[in-house]
C-alpha positions as a printed NumPy array, in Angstrom:
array([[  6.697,  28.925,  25.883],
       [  8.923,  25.92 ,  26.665],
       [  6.805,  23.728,  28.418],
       [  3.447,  24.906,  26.781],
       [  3.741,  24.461,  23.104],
       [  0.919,  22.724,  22.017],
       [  0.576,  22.178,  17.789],
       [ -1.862,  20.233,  15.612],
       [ -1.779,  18.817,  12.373],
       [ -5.696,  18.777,  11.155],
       [ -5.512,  17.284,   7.579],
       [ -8.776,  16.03 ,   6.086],
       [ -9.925,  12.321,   4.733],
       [-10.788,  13.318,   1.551],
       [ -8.015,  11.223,   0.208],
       [ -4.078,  10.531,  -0.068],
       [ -1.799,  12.788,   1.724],
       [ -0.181,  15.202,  -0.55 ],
       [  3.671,  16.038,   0.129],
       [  2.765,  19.504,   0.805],
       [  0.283,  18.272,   3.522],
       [  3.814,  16.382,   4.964],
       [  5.81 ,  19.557,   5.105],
       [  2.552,  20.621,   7.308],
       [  3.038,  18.091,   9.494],
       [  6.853,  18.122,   9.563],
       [  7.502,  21.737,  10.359],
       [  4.599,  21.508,  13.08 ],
       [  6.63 ,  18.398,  14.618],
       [  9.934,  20.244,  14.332],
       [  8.519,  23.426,  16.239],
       [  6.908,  21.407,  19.034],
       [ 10.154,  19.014,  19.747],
       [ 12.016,  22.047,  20.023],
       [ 10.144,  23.249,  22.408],
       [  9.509,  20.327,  24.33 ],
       [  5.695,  20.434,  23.469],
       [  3.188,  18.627,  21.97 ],
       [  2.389,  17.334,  18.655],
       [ -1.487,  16.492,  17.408],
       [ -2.995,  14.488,  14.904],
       [ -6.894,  15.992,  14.667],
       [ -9.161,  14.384,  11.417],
       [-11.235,  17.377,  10.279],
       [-13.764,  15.384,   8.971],
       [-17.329,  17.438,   9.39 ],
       [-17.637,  17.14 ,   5.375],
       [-18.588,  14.002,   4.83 ],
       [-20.027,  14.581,   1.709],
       [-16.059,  14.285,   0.451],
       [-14.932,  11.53 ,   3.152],
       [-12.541,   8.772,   2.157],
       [-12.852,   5.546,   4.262],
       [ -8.921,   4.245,   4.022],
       [ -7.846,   8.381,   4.108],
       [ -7.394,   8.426,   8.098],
       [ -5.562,   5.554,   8.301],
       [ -3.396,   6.159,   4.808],
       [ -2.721,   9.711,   6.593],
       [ -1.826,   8.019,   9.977],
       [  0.768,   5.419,   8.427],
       [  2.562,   7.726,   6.355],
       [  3.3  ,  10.476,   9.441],
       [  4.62 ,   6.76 ,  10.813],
       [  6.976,   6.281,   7.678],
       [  8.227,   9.376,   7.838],
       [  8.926,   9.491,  11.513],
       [  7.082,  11.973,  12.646],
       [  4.621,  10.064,  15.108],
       [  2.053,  12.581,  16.582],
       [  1.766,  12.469,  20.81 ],
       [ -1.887,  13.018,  20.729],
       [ -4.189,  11.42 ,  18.463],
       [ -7.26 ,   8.996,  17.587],
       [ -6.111,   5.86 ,  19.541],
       [ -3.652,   7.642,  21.41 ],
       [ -3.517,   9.495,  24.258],
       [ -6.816,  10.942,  23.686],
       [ -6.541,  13.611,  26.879],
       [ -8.183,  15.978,  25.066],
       [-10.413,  13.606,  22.527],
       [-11.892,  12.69 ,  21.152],
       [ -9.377,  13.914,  18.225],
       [-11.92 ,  12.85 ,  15.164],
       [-14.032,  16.261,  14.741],
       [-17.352,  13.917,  13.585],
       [-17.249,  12.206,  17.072],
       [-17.316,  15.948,  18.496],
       [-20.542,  16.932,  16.868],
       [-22.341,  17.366,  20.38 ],
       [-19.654,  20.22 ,  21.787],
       [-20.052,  22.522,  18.393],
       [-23.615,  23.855,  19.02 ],
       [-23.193,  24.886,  22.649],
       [-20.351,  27.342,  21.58 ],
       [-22.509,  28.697,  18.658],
       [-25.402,  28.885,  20.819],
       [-22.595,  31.003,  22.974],
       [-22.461,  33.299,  19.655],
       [-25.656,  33.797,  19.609],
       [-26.284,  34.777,  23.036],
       [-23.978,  37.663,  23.158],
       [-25.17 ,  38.892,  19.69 ],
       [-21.692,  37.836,  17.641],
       [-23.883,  35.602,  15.638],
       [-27.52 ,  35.049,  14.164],
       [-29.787,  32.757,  12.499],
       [-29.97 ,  33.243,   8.588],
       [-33.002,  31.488,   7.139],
       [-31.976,  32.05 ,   3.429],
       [-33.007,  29.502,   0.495],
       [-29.968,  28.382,  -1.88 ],
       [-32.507,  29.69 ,  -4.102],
       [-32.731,  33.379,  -2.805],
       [-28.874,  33.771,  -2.431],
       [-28.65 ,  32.662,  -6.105],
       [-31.19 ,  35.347,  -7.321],
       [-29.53 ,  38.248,  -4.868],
       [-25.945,  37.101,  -6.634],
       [-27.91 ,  37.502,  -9.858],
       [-28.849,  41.159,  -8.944],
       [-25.861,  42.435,  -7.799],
       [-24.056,  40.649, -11.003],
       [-26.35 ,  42.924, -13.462],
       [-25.65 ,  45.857, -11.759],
       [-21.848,  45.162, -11.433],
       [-21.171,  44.015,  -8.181],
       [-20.359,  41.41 ,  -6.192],
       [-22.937,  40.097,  -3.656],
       [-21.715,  39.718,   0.062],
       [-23.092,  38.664,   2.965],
       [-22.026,  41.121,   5.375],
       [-22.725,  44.476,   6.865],
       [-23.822,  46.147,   4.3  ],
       [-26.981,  43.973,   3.301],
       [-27.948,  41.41 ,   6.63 ],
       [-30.335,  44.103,   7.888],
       [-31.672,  45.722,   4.817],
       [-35.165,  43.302,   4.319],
       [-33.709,  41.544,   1.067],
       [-32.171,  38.615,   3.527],
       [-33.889,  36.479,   5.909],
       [-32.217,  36.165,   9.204],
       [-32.555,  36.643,  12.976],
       [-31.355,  40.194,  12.396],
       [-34.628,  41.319,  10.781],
       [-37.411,  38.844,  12.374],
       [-38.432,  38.981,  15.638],
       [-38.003,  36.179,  18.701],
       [-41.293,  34.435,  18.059],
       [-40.557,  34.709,  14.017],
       [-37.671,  33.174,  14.326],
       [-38.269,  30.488,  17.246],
       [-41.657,  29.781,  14.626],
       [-39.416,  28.94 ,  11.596],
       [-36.718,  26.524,  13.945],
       [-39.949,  24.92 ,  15.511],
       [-41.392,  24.149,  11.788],
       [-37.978,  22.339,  10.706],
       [-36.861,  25.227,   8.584],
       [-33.472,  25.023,   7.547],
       [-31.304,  27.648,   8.449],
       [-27.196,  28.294,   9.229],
       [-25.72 ,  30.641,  11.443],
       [-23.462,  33.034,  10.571],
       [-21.001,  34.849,  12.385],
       [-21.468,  38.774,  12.878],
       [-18.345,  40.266,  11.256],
       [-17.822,  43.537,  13.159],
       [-18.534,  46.763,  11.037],
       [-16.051,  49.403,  10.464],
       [-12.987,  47.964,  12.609],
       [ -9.256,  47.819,  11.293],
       [ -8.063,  44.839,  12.449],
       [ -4.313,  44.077,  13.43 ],
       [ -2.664,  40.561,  13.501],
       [  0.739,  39.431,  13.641],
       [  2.015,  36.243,  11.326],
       [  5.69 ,  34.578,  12.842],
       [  6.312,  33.917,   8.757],
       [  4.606,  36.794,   7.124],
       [  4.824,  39.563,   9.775],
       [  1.852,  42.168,  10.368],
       [ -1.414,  42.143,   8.754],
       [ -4.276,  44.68 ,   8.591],
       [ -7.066,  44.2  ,   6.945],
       [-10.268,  46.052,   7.621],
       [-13.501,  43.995,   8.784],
       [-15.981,  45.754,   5.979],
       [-14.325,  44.209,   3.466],
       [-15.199,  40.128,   5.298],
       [-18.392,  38.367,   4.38 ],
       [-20.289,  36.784,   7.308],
       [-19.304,  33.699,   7.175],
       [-21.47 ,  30.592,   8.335],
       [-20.372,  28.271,  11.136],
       [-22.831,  26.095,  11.712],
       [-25.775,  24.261,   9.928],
       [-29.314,  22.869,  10.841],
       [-28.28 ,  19.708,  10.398],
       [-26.17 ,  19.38 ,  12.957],
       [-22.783,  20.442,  11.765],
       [-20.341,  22.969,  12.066],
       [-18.337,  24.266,   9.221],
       [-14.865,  23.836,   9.518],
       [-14.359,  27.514,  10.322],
       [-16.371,  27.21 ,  13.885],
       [-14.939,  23.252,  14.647],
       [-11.155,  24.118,  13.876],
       [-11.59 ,  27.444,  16.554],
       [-13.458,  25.372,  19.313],
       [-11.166,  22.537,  18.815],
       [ -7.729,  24.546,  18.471],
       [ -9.288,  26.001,  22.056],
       [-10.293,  23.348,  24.008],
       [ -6.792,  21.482,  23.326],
       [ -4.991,  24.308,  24.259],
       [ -3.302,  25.   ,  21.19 ],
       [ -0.579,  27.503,  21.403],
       [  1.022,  27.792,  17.794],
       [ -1.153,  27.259,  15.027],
       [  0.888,  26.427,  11.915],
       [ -0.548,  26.015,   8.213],
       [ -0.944,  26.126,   4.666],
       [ -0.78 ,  30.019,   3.255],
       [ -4.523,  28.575,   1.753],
       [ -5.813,  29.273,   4.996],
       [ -4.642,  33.145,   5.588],
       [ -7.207,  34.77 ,   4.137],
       [ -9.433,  32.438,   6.819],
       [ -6.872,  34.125,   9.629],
       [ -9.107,  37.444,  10.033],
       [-12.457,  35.51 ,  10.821],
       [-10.477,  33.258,  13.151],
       [ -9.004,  36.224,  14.973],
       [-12.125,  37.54 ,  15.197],
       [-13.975,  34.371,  16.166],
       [-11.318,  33.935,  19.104],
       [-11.974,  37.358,  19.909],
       [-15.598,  37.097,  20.194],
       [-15.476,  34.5  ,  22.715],
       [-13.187,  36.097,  24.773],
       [-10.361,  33.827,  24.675],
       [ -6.685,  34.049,  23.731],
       [ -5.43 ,  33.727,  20.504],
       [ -2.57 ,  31.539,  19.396],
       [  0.27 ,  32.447,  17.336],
       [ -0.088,  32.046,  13.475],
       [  2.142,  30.837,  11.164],
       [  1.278,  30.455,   7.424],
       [  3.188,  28.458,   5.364],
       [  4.186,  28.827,   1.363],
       [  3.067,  26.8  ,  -1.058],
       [  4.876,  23.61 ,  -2.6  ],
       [  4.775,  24.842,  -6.357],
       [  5.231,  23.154,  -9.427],
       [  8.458,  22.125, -11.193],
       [  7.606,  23.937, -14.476],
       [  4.845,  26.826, -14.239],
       [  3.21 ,  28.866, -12.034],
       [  0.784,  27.037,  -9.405],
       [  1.086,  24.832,  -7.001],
       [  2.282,  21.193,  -6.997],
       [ -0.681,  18.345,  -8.015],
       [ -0.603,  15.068,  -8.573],
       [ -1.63 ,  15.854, -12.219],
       [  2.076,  17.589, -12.132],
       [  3.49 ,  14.605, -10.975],
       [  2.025,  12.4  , -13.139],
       [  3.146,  14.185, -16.263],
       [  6.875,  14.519, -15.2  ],
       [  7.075,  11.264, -13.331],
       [  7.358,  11.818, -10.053],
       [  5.015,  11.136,  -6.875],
       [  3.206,  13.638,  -4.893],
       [  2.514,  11.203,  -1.818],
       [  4.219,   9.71 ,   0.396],
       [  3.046,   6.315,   0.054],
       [  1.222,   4.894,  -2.621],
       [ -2.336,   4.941,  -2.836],
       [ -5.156,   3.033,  -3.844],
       [ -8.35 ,   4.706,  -4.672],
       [-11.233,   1.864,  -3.405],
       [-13.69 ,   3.166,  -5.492],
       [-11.951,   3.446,  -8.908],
       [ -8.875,   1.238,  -8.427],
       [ -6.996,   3.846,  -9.076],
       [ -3.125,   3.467,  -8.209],
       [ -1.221,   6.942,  -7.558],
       [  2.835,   6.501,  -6.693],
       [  4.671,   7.17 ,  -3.478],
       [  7.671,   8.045,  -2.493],
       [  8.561,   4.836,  -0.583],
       [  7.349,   2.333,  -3.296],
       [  9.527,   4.404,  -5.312],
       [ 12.313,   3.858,  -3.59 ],
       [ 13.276,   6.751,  -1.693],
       [ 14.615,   6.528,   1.976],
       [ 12.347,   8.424,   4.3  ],
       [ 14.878,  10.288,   6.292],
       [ 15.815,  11.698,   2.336],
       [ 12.654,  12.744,   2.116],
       [ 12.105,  14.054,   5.084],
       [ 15.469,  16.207,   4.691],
       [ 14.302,  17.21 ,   0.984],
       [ 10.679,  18.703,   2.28 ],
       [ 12.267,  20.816,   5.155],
       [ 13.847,  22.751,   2.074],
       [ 11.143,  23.331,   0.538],
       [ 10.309,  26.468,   2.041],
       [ 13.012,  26.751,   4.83 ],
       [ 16.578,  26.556,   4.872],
       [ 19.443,  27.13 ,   7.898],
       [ 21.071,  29.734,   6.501],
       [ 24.106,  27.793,   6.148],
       [ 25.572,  25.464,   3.085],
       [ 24.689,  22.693,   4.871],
       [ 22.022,  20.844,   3.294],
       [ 22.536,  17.222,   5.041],
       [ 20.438,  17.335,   8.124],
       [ 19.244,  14.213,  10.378],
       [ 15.829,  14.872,  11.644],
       [ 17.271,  15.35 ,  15.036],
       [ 19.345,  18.398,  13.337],
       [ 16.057,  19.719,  11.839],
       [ 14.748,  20.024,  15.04 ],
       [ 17.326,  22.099,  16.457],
       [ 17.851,  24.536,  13.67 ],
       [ 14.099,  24.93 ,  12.691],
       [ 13.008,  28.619,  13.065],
       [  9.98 ,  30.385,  11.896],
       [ 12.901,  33.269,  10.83 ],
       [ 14.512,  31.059,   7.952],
       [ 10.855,  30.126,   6.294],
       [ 10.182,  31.952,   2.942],
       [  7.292,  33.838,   2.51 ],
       [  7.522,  32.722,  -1.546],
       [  6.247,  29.696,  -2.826],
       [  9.206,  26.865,  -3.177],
       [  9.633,  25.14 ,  -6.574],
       [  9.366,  21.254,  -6.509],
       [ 12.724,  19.935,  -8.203],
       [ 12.838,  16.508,  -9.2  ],
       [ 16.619,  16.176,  -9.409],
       [ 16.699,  17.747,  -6.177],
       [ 14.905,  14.747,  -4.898],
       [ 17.359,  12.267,  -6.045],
       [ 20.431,  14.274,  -5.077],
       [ 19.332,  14.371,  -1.341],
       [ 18.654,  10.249,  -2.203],
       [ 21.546,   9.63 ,  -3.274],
       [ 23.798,  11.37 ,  -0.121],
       [ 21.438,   9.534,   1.765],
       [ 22.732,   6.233,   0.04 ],
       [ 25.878,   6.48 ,   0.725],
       [ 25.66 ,   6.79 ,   4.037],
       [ 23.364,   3.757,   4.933],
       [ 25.108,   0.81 ,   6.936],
       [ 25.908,  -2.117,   3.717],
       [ 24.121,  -4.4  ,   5.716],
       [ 20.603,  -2.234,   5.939],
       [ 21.48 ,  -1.765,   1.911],
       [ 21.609,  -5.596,   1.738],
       [ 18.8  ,  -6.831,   3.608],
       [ 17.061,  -3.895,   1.087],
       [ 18.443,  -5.796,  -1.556],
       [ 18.03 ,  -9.316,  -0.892],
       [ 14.432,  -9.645,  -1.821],
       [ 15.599,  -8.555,  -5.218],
       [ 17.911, -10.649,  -5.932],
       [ 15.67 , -13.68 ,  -4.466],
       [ 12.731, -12.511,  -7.131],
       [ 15.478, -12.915,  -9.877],
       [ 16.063, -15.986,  -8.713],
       [ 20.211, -15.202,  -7.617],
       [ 20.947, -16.767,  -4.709],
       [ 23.692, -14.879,  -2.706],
       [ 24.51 , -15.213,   0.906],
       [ 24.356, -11.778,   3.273],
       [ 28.227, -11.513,   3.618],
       [ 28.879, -11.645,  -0.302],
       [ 25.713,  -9.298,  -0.826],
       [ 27.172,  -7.029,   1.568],
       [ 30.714,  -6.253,  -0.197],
       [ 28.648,  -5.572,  -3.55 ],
       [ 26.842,  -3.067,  -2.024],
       [ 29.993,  -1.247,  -0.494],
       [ 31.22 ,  -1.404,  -4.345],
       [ 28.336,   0.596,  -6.12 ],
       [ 25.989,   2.096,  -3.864],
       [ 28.189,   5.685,  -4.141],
       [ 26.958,   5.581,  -8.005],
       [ 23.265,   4.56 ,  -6.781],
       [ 20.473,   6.596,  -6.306],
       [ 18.04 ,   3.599,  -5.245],
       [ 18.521,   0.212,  -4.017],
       [ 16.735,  -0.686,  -7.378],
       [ 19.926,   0.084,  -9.419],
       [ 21.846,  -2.363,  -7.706],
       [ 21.035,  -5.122, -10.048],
       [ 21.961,  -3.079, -12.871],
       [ 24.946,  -1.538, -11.364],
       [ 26.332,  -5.129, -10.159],
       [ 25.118,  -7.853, -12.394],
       [ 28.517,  -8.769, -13.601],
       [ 28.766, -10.1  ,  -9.925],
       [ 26.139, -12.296, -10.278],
       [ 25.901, -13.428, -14.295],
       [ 28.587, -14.352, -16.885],
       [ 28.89 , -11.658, -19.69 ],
       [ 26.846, -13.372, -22.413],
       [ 27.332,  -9.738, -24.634],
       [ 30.461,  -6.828, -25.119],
       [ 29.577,  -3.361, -25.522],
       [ 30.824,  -2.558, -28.757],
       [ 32.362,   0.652, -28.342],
       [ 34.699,  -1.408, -24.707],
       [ 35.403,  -3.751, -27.254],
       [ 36.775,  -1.464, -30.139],
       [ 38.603,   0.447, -27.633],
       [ 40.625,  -2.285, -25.608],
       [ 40.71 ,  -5.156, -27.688],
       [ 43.529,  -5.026, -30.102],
       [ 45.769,  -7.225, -32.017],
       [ 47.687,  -9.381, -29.358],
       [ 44.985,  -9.246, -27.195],
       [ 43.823, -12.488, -26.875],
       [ 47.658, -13.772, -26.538],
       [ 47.656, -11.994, -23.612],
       [ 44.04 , -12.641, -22.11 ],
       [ 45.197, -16.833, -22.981],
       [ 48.677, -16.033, -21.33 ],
       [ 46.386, -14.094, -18.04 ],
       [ 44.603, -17.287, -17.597],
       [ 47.578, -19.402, -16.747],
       [ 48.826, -16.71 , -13.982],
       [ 45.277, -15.992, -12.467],
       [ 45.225, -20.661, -12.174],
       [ 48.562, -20.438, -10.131],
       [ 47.434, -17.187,  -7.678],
       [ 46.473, -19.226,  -4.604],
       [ 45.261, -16.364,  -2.219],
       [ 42.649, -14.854,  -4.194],
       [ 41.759, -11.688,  -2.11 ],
       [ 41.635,  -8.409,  -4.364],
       [ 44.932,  -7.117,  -2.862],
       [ 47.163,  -9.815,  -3.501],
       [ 45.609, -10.539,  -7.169],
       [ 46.49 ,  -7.043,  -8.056],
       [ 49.905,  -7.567,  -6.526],
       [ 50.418, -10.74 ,  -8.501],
       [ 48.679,  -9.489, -11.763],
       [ 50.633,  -5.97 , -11.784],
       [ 53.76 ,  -7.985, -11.263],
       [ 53.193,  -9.936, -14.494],
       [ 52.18 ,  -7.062, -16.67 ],
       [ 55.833,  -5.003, -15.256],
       [ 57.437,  -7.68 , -16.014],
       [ 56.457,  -8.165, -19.477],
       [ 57.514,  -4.364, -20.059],
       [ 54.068,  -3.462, -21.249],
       [ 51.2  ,  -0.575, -20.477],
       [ 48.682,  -1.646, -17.731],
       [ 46.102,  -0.166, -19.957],
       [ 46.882,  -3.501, -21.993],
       [ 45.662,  -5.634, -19.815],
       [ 43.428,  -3.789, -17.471],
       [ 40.962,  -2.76 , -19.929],
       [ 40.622,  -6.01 , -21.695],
       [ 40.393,  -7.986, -18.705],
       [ 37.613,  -5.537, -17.503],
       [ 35.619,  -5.838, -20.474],
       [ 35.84 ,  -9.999, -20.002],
       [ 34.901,  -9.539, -16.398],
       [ 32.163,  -7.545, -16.653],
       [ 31.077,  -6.846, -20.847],
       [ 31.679,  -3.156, -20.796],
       [ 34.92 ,  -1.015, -19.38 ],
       [ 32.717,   0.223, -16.281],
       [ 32.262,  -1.001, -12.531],
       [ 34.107,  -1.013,  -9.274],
       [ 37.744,  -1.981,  -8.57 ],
       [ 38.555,  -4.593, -10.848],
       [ 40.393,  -6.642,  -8.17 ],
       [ 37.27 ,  -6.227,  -5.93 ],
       [ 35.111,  -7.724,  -8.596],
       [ 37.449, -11.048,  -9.234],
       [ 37.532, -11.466,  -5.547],
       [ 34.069, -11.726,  -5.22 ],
       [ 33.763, -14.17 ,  -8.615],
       [ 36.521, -16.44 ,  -7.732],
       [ 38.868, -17.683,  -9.436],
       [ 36.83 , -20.605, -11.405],
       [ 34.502, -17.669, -12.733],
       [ 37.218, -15.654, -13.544],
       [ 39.134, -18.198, -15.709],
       [ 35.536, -19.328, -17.461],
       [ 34.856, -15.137, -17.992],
       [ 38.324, -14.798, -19.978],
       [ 37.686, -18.058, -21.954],
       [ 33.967, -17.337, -22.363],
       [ 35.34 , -13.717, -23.67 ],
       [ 38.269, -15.211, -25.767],
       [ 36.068, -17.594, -27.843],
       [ 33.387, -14.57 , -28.404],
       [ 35.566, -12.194, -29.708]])
């Protein structure tokens, strides 16, 4: 298996790429790097009734955010392309014509109109109308079943439209092992005959994804649970033209926070939270949905948050590098249960991500900020913020909020700081600061601390005394890093106009 594991990721361009279509993609990536193999990127796009003309492209930059880069692709080693199933229109009939010729298919001439009125009839006498065994070959269908050669050649000829469906076999028990869900059995009278291909040209997805999953050589096919009640007619399908059938894997849904369902965007708007990875811009409407890097969010975080949604090592560790995913990712540790989207989950795995990012990625994140407010701040200075509040950050966003002090004069005192650690005496002792912080000449945060603590021992008084006030001049509440840090990076002039400025207001 080493050497030939060969995987696909076949999303759709019907329009932005939900998260749960990600975890698709990520856990098909993390299986084939593994095993040495072979990751694809195929666009299923033979409905083009739904097709979104910035979809492909929106689904082929976010797999690139997220760093999972397929090896095979449209524009990239196509070996076994072309990888776009609308440009492979051409190969689809020959297999179906393949169908037909050893009797696993037939024509079916049916009218939307006669299907409705045969649903109709089996609705007033309680039943459900299928197209299967039971019914092809009684006379109340039209199909190559029933007509003869020259009937039906006559009706193809005359530009009738027509589909063919696939002959489900009658009366079988069929077997079929899942590497999630273990073995299934399901028995073949119970399947409709579905159709795979149209007279217009086009397959439906259930013939394309087979012929295309064959042709390049795909050895593990790993999906959505929406598609395992699809697994039986794809069994079958490989079955009928005599070729081997991959392993299945069938994933569980992402569901929502708060319900029962699965995850939407509709979800996501109402709680505030985005269900894509990037954000996306709907041409026609204007429409602007949220993603998860405008937002903010580091993509090895999310990465690391989708792989437990569904799977997990089987250890407490929950901090995992994509290059760790890839060496503990099993089939044996993915839940057969749907996996509740948590919102706070999200963050947390943000946030342990943020404190381990290099200060100077963090800054360059952070300069563009600070140049939109208009602060001007060389790299070096930004860089020693960041080490002093990115550990109570969850995005690079709260920096400004966590670290204005650094960058504005207190203009307001939060009025609680200020009942709390200015008392009578205070502002003797905040006048009486400012002529020992004017004599400290090297003004690094150890030695102001040194010469600061020295002052308030030898005045016999608690630290709190002092501390606290000076805090609240320094920055307008009693919050923030190490105080010493933050009048090291202010200077002494600011420091000596913040304890004036702070004397005079209160």
């Amino acid at each position: 298996m080493e050497s030939n594991v060969r995987v696909r990721f076949a999303p759709s361009p019907t329009g932005p790429l939900h998260i749960g279509g990600v975890r698709t993609a990520l856990y098909n990536y993390l299986f084939a790097k593994k095993h040495n193999g072979t990751f694809i990127l195929r666009i299923e796009d033979t409905d083009q009734t739904r097709y979104v003309a910035n979809a492909e492209q929106y689904i082929i930059d976010a797999l690139k955010w997220c760093n999972i880069p397929f090896d095979e692709g449209p524009g990239k080693n196509e070996k076994f392309g072309p990888y776009r199933q609308s440009e492979r229109k051409d190969i689809y009939k020959k297999y179906a014509d393949i169908l037909l010729e050893k009797g696993k298919a037939y024509y079916a001439f049916d009218t939307p109109e006669e299907l409705t009125a045969q649903r109709d009839f089996n609705a007033s006498k309680g039943k459900m109308f299928i197209y299967n065994w039971q019914n092809r070959q009684e006379g109340k269908l039209v199909n190559s079943l029933v007509l003869s050669e020259e009937e039906v050649q006559k009706r193809i000829d005359a530009g009738d439209k027509y589909v063919i469906r696939f002959k489900i076999p009658e009366s079988e028990i069929l077997y079929m092992q899942d590497e999630i869900r273990g073995r299934i059995t399901i028995k073949t009278n119970t399947l409709d005959d579905k159709v795979l291909f149209k007279s217009d040209g086009m397959p439906t997805y259930h013939l394309a994804n087979i012929v295309d999953d064959h042709l390049m050589e795909i050895s593990h096919v790993i999906r959505g649970e929406e598609w395992l009640p699809s697994m039986p007619l794809h069994v079958l399908l490989y079955r009928a033209f005599d070729w081997e059938v991959p392993d299945f894997a069938h994933l569980p849904l992402i569901l929502k926070p708060i319900g029962k369902g699965k995850l939407s965007k509709r979800d996501g708007d109402k709680l505030g939270f985005p269900v894509f990875p990037l954000e996306y811009t709907n041409e026609e409407t204007g429409d602007v949905s949220r993603g998860y890097k405008e937002d903010g969010y580091f993509a090895d975080a999310f990465i690391n948050m989708l792989a437990f949604l569904g799977w997990n090592p089987g250890t407490q560790q929950e901090i995992f590098s994509l290059e760790e995913l890839t060496q503990k990712f099993d089939f044996e540790r993915v839940n057969k249960a749907g996996a509740k989207f948590n919102l706070d989950k999200t963050k947390w795995f943000q946030q342990q991500y943020m404190q381990t990012k290099d200060d100077a990625e963090l800054a360059n994140l952070f300069m563009p900020i600070l140049e939109k407010k208009g602060i001007n701040k060389n790299i070096e200075d930004v860089k020693k913020i960041v080490s002093t509040v990115k550990e109570r950050a969850v995005f690079v966003d709260d920096f400004l909020g966590l670290a204005i002090f650094f960058f504005e004069t207190p203009q307001e005192y939060d009025a609680k700081s200020v009942k709390k650690s200015w008392k009578e005496g205070t502002t003797d002792l905040m006048k009486e600061l400012i002529t020992v912080v004017a004599k400290i000449e090297d003004f690094s945060s150890k030695n102001t601390e040194k010469e600061i603590k020295e002052w308030i021992t030898s005045k016999e008084i608690g630290y709190s005394k002092v501390m606290q006030p000076l805090r609240l001049c320094l920055v307008g509440k009693l919050a923030g890093p190490h105080l010493f840090d933050i009048i090291a990076m202010i200077g002494k002039e600011e420091t000596i106009l913040r304890l004036k400025n702070a004397i005079e207001k209160l």
